[in-house]
JSON list of C-alpha atoms in Angstrom, two decimals:
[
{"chain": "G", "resi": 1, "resn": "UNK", "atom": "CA", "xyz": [0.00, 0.00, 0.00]},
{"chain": "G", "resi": 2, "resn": "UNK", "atom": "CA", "xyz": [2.60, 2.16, 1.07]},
{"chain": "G", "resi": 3, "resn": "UNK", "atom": "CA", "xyz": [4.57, 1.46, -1.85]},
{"chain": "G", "resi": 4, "resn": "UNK", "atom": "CA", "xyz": [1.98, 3.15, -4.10]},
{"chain": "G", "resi": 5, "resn": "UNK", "atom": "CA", "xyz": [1.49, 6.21, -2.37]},
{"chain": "G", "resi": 6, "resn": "UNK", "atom": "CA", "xyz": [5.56, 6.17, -2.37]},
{"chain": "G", "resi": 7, "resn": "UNK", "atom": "CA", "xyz": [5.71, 5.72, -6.20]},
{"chain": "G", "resi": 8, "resn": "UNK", "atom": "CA", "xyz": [2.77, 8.23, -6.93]},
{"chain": "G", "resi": 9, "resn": "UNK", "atom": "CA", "xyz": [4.36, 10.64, -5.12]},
{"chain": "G", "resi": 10, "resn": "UNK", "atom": "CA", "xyz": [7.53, 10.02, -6.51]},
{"chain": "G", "resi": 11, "resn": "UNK", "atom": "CA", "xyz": [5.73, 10.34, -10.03]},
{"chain": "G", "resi": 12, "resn": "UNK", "atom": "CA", "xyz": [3.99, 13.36, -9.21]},
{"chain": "G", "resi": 13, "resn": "UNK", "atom": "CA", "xyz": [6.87, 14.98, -7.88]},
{"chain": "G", "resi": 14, "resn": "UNK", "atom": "CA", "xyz": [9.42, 14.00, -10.22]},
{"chain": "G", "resi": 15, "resn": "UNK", "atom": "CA", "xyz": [7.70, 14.53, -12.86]},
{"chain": "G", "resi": 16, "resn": "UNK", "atom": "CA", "xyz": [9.12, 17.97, -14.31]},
{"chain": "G", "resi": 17, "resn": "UNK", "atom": "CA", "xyz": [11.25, 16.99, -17.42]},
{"chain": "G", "resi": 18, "resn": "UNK", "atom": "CA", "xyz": [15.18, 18.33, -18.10]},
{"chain": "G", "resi": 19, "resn": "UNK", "atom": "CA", "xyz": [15.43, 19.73, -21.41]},
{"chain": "G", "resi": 20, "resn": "UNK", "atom": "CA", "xyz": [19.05, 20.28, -23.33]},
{"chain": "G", "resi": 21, "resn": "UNK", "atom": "CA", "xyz": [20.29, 23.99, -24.53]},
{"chain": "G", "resi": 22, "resn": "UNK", "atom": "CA", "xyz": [23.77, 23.73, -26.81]},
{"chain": "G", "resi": 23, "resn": "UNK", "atom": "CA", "xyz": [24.40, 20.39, -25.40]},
{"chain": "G", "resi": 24, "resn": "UNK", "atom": "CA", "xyz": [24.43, 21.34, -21.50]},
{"chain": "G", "resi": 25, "resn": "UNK", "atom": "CA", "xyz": [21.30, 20.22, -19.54]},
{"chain": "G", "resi": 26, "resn": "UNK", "atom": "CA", "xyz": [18.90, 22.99, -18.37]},
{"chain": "G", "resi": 27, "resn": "UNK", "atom": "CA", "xyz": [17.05, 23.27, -14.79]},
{"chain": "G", "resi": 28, "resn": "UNK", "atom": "CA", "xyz": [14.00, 21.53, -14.81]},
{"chain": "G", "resi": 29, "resn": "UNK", "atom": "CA", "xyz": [10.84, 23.47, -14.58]},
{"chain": "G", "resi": 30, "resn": "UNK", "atom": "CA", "xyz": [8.82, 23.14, -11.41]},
{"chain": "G", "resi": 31, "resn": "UNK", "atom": "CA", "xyz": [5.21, 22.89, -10.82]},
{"chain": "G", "resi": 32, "resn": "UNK", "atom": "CA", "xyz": [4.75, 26.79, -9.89]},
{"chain": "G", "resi": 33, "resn": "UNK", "atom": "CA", "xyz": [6.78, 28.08, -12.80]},
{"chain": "G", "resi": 34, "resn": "UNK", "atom": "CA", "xyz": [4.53, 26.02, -15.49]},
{"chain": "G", "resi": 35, "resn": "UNK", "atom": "CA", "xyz": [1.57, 26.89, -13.63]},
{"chain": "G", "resi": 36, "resn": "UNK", "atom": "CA", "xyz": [2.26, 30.74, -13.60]},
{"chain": "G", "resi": 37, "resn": "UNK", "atom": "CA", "xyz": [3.11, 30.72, -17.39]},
{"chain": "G", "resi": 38, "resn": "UNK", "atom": "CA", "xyz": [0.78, 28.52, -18.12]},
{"chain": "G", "resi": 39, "resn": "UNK", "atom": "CA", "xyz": [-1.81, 31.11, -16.78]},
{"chain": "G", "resi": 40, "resn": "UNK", "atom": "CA", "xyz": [-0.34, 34.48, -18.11]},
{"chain": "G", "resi": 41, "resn": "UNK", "atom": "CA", "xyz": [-0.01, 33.07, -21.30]},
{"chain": "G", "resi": 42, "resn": "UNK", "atom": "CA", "xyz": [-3.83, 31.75, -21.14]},
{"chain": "G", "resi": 43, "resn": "UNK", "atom": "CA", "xyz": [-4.71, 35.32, -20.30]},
{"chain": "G", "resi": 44, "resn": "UNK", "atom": "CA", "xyz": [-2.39, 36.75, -23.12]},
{"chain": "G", "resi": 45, "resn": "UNK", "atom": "CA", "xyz": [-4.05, 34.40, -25.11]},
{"chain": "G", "resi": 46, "resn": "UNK", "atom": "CA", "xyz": [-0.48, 33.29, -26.22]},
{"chain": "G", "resi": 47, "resn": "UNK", "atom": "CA", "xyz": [-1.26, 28.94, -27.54]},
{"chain": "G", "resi": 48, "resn": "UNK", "atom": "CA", "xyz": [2.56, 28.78, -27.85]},
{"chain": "G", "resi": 49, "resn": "UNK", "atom": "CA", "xyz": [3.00, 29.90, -24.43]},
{"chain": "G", "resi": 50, "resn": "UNK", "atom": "CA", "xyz": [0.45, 27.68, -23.16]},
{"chain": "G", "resi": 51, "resn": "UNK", "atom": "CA", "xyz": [1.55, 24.60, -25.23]},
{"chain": "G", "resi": 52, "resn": "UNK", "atom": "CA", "xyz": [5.17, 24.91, -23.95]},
{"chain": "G", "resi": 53, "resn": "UNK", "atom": "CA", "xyz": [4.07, 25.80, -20.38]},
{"chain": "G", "resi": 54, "resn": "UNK", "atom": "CA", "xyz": [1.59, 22.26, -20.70]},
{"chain": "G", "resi": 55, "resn": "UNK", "atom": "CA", "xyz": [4.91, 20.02, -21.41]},
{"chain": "G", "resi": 56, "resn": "UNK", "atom": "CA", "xyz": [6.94, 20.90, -18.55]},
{"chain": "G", "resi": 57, "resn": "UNK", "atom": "CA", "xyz": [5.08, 19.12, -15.90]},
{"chain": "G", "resi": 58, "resn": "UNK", "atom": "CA", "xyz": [2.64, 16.50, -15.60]},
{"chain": "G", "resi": 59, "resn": "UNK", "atom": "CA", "xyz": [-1.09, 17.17, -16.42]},
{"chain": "G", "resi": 60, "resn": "UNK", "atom": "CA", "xyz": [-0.98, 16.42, -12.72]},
{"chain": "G", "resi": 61, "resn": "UNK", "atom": "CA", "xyz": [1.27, 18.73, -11.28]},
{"chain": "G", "resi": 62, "resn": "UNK", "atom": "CA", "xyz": [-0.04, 21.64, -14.11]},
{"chain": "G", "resi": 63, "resn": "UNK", "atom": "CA", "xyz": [-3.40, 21.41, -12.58]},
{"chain": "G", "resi": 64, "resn": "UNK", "atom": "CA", "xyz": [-2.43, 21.08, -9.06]},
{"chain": "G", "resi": 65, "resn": "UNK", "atom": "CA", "xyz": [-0.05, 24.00, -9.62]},
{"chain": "G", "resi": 66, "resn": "UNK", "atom": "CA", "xyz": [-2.90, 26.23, -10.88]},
{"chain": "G", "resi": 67, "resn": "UNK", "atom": "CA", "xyz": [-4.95, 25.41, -8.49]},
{"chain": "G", "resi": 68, "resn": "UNK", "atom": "CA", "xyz": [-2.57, 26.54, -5.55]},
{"chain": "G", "resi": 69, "resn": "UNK", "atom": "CA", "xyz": [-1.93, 29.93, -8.25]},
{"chain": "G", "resi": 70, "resn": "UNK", "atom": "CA", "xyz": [-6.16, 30.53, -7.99]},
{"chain": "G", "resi": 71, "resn": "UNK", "atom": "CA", "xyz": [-6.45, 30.21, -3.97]},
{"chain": "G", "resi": 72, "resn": "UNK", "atom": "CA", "xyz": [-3.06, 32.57, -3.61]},
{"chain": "G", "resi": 73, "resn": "UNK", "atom": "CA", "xyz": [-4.90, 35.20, -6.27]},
{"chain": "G", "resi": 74, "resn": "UNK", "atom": "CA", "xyz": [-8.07, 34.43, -4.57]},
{"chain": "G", "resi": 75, "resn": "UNK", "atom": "CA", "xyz": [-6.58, 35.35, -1.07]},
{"chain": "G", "resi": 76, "resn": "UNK", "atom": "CA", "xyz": [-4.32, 38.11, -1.82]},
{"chain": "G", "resi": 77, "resn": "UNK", "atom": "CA", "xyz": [-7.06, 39.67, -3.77]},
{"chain": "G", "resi": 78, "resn": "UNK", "atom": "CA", "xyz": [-9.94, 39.39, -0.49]},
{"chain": "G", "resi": 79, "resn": "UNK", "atom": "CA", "xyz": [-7.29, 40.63, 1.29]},
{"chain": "G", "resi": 80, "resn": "UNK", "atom": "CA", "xyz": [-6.38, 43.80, -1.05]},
{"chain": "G", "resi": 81, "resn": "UNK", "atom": "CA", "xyz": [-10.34, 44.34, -0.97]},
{"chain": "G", "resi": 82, "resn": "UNK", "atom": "CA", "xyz": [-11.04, 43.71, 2.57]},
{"chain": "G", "resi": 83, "resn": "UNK", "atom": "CA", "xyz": [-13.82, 41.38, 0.91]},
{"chain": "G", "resi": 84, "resn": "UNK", "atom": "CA", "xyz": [-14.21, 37.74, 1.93]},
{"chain": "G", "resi": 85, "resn": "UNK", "atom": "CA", "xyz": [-12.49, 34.71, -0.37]},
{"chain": "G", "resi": 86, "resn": "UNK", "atom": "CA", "xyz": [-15.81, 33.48, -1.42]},
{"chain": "G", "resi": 87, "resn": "UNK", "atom": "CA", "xyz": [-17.40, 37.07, -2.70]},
{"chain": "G", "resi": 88, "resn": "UNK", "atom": "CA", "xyz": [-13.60, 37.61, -4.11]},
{"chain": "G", "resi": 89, "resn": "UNK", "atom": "CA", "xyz": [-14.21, 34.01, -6.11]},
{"chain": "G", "resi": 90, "resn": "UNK", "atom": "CA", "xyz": [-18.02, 35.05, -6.77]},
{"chain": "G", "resi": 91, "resn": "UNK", "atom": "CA", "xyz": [-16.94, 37.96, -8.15]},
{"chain": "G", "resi": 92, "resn": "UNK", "atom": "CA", "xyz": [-14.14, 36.68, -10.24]},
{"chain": "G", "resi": 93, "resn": "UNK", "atom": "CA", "xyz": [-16.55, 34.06, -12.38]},
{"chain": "G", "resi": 94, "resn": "UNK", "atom": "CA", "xyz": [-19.53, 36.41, -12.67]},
{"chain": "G", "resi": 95, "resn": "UNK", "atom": "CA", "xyz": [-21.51, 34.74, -9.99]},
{"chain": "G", "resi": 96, "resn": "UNK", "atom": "CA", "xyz": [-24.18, 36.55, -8.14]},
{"chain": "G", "resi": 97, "resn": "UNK", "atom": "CA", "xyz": [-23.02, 37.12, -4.27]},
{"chain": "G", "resi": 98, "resn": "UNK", "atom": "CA", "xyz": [-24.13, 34.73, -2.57]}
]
């Protein structure tokens, strides 16, 4: 069982790639840095962008990582406002407070 949850993790963790640059090996690209150009380039509406941003990590880690980008916004934003997260969120989709 343990085992599992060892090799998931191990996946999930690992799983930023190395890339090559004029035959030395690059830094790999970590969950946070895909997930913040993966989300400035959605809202340049740059594909390219996106597409590269996409093959650094796992679909995994990509979605993890933009999730913990939307609750830092979300709370830095409420906080900015002096509003509460959820009429921040609300607010942010077009919902009607709730």
């Amino acid at each position: 069982m343990f085992g599992k949850v060892r090799k998931a993790s191990a996946r999930f963790l690992g799983s930023a790639r190395t890339g090559t640059s004029a035959g030395r090996t690059t830094r790999p690209h970590n969950l946070f840095e895909a997930a913040a150009v993966y989300v400035s380039a959605r809202a340049e509406d740059d594909q390219d962008r996106v597409e590269e941003a996409a093959g650094w990590v796992s679909p995994e880690a990509l979605s993890f990582g933009v999730s913990e980008l939307a609750y830092r916004a979300v709370v830095a934003l409420a906080r900015e406002r002096g509003e509460s997260p959820r009429e921040v969120a609300r607010a942010l989709l077009g919902l009607p407070a709730a």
